[in-house]
mmCIF file of C-alpha atoms in Angstrom:
data_model
loop_
_atom_site.group_PDB
_atom_site.id
_atom_site.type_symbol
_atom_site.label_atom_id
_atom_site.label_comp_id
_atom_site.label_asym_id
_atom_site.label_seq_id
_atom_site.Cartn_x
_atom_site.Cartn_y
_atom_site.Cartn_z
ATOM 1 C CA UNK A 1 91.559 102.927 97.357
ATOM 2 C CA UNK A 2 90.317 103.810 100.792
ATOM 3 C CA UNK A 3 86.611 102.983 100.981
ATOM 4 C CA UNK A 4 85.990 102.875 104.721
ATOM 5 C CA UNK A 5 86.723 105.030 107.733
ATOM 6 C CA UNK A 6 90.447 104.895 108.476
ATOM 7 C CA UNK A 7 91.510 103.434 111.805
ATOM 8 C CA UNK A 8 94.580 104.319 113.848
ATOM 9 C CA UNK A 9 95.831 100.755 113.263
ATOM 10 C CA UNK A 10 95.667 101.286 109.492
ATOM 11 C CA UNK A 11 97.577 104.546 109.796
ATOM 12 C CA UNK A 12 100.302 102.865 111.842
ATOM 13 C CA UNK A 13 100.467 100.004 109.325
ATOM 14 C CA UNK A 14 100.783 102.458 106.418
ATOM 15 C CA UNK A 15 103.550 104.337 108.233
ATOM 16 C CA UNK A 16 105.396 101.041 108.793
ATOM 17 C CA UNK A 17 105.011 99.991 105.141
ATOM 18 C CA UNK A 18 106.154 103.437 104.052
ATOM 19 C CA UNK A 19 109.248 103.508 106.262
ATOM 20 C CA UNK A 20 110.243 99.992 105.158
ATOM 21 C CA UNK A 21 109.845 100.789 101.438
ATOM 22 C CA UNK A 22 110.381 104.535 100.930
ATOM 23 C CA UNK A 23 113.965 104.158 99.730
ATOM 24 C CA UNK A 24 112.851 101.717 97.020
ATOM 25 C CA UNK A 25 110.190 104.020 95.554
ATOM 26 C CA UNK A 26 110.970 105.853 92.327
ATOM 27 C CA UNK A 27 109.141 108.525 90.396
ATOM 28 C CA UNK A 28 107.341 106.646 87.629
ATOM 29 C CA UNK A 29 104.205 108.683 87.024
ATOM 30 C CA UNK A 30 102.974 108.678 83.438
ATOM 31 C CA UNK A 31 101.206 111.579 81.755
ATOM 32 C CA UNK A 32 97.466 112.045 81.772
ATOM 33 C CA UNK A 33 97.401 111.382 78.041
ATOM 34 C CA UNK A 34 99.268 108.098 78.507
ATOM 35 C CA UNK A 35 96.874 107.093 81.287
ATOM 36 C CA UNK A 36 93.897 107.939 79.095
ATOM 37 C CA UNK A 37 95.346 105.940 76.182
ATOM 38 C CA UNK A 38 95.892 102.960 78.495
ATOM 39 C CA UNK A 39 92.340 103.199 79.842
ATOM 40 C CA UNK A 40 90.722 103.410 76.391
ATOM 41 C CA UNK A 41 92.826 100.539 75.019
ATOM 42 C CA UNK A 42 92.180 98.236 77.983
ATOM 43 C CA UNK A 43 88.539 99.000 78.799
ATOM 44 C CA UNK A 44 87.054 100.071 75.436
ATOM 45 C CA UNK A 45 84.517 102.543 76.847
ATOM 46 C CA UNK A 46 81.371 102.725 74.755
ATOM 47 C CA UNK A 47 80.316 106.323 75.253
ATOM 48 C CA UNK A 48 81.223 109.658 76.749
ATOM 49 C CA UNK A 49 80.039 110.632 80.216
ATOM 50 C CA UNK A 50 77.440 113.394 80.665
ATOM 51 C CA UNK A 51 78.532 116.989 81.163
ATOM 52 C CA UNK A 52 77.519 116.962 84.854
ATOM 53 C CA UNK A 53 80.123 114.280 85.549
ATOM 54 C CA UNK A 54 82.729 116.121 83.479
ATOM 55 C CA UNK A 55 82.060 119.297 85.494
ATOM 56 C CA UNK A 56 82.566 117.374 88.742
ATOM 57 C CA UNK A 57 85.851 115.901 87.518
ATOM 58 C CA UNK A 58 87.036 119.365 86.439
ATOM 59 C CA UNK A 59 86.337 120.780 89.912
ATOM 60 C CA UNK A 60 88.127 117.905 91.628
ATOM 61 C CA UNK A 61 91.067 118.059 89.204
ATOM 62 C CA UNK A 62 91.463 121.782 89.896
ATOM 63 C CA UNK A 63 91.691 121.034 93.619
ATOM 64 C CA UNK A 64 94.380 118.403 92.962
ATOM 65 C CA UNK A 65 96.468 120.015 90.239
ATOM 66 C CA UNK A 66 98.252 123.151 89.222
ATOM 67 C CA UNK A 67 97.250 123.146 85.544
ATOM 68 C CA UNK A 68 93.914 123.854 83.911
ATOM 69 C CA UNK A 69 92.305 120.408 83.482
ATOM 70 C CA UNK A 70 91.480 118.880 80.120
ATOM 71 C CA UNK A 71 89.074 116.057 80.878
ATOM 72 C CA UNK A 72 88.219 112.945 78.920
ATOM 73 C CA UNK A 73 85.253 111.196 80.525
ATOM 74 C CA UNK A 74 83.606 107.885 79.767
ATOM 75 C CA UNK A 75 80.904 105.428 80.783
ATOM 76 C CA UNK A 76 81.644 101.715 81.101
ATOM 77 C CA UNK A 77 79.105 98.930 81.465
ATOM 78 C CA UNK A 78 76.300 101.470 81.649
ATOM 79 C CA UNK A 79 77.018 102.679 85.183
ATOM 80 C CA UNK A 80 80.754 103.197 85.760
ATOM 81 C CA UNK A 81 81.898 106.774 85.155
ATOM 82 C CA UNK A 82 85.586 107.476 84.567
ATOM 83 C CA UNK A 83 87.162 110.898 84.103
ATOM 84 C CA UNK A 84 90.860 111.512 83.392
ATOM 85 C CA UNK A 85 92.676 114.841 83.318
ATOM 86 C CA UNK A 86 94.945 114.697 80.276
ATOM 87 C CA UNK A 87 97.263 117.325 81.799
ATOM 88 C CA UNK A 88 97.937 115.941 85.259
ATOM 89 C CA UNK A 89 96.809 112.317 85.271
ATOM 90 C CA UNK A 90 94.245 113.018 87.984
ATOM 91 C CA UNK A 91 91.391 110.549 87.582
ATOM 92 C CA UNK A 92 88.016 109.906 89.133
ATOM 93 C CA UNK A 93 85.921 106.728 89.035
ATOM 94 C CA UNK A 94 82.295 106.664 90.179
ATOM 95 C CA UNK A 95 79.806 103.809 90.405
ATOM 96 C CA UNK A 96 77.043 102.756 92.782
ATOM 97 C CA UNK A 97 78.755 99.351 93.055
ATOM 98 C CA UNK A 98 81.953 100.106 94.945
ATOM 99 C CA UNK A 99 83.497 96.761 93.952
ATOM 100 C CA UNK A 100 83.236 97.561 90.232
ATOM 101 C CA UNK A 101 84.636 101.034 90.836
ATOM 102 C CA UNK A 102 87.499 99.818 93.022
ATOM 103 C CA UNK A 103 88.850 97.424 90.385
ATOM 104 C CA UNK A 104 89.192 100.194 87.823
ATOM 105 C CA UNK A 105 90.437 102.797 90.330
ATOM 106 C CA UNK A 106 93.134 100.459 91.642
ATOM 107 C CA UNK A 107 94.235 99.568 88.111
ATOM 108 C CA UNK A 108 94.519 103.216 87.042
ATOM 109 C CA UNK A 109 96.297 104.132 90.291
ATOM 110 C CA UNK A 110 98.998 101.482 89.768
ATOM 111 C CA UNK A 111 99.426 102.219 86.058
ATOM 112 C CA UNK A 112 99.653 105.979 86.633
ATOM 113 C CA UNK A 113 102.542 105.508 89.056
ATOM 114 C CA UNK A 114 103.936 107.897 91.642
ATOM 115 C CA UNK A 115 105.108 111.499 91.461
ATOM 116 C CA UNK A 116 107.711 113.006 93.799
ATOM 117 C CA UNK A 117 104.854 114.482 95.808
ATOM 118 C CA UNK A 118 103.125 111.076 96.009
ATOM 119 C CA UNK A 119 106.309 109.442 97.302
ATOM 120 C CA UNK A 120 106.433 111.931 100.174
ATOM 121 C CA UNK A 121 102.848 111.051 101.217
ATOM 122 C CA UNK A 122 102.928 107.905 103.365
ATOM 123 C CA UNK A 123 99.245 107.124 102.729
ATOM 124 C CA UNK A 124 99.510 107.293 98.926
ATOM 125 C CA UNK A 125 102.840 105.475 98.875
ATOM 126 C CA UNK A 126 101.614 102.695 101.185
ATOM 127 C CA UNK A 127 98.455 102.217 99.108
ATOM 128 C CA UNK A 128 100.614 101.945 95.995
ATOM 129 C CA UNK A 129 102.931 99.395 97.637
ATOM 130 C CA UNK A 130 100.023 97.321 98.917
ATOM 131 C CA UNK A 131 98.379 97.245 95.482
ATOM 132 C CA UNK A 132 101.638 96.278 93.791
ATOM 133 C CA UNK A 133 101.987 93.344 96.168
ATOM 134 C CA UNK A 134 98.457 92.041 95.531
#
């Protein structure tokens, strides 16, 4: 997850990682439903997120997908909001504490896997490779 302004050095590093690993990447993206099932089983969210958050996730999912979103949205630990589009696997994690948010975002990103489109994007692919090697 990119949480700071991107530098030209980072971009060059991502391009290098991408070119060194592109031929080893395979399409392994799971469905939105599978991602949601994984999230619920691992994190045991205690309640559903408010409609304002759901509306935000729907808008963002529409910008990132070709299907009409079906959103499941949750609250964890009282202040971490997670929304998952059951159709596309798009997800959104929000929290005032970026460290709490990043842990969940990174986990969902790795578990969801890569689509063909993701593999062609050096930034997404490099982030995926870096997280796998953590």
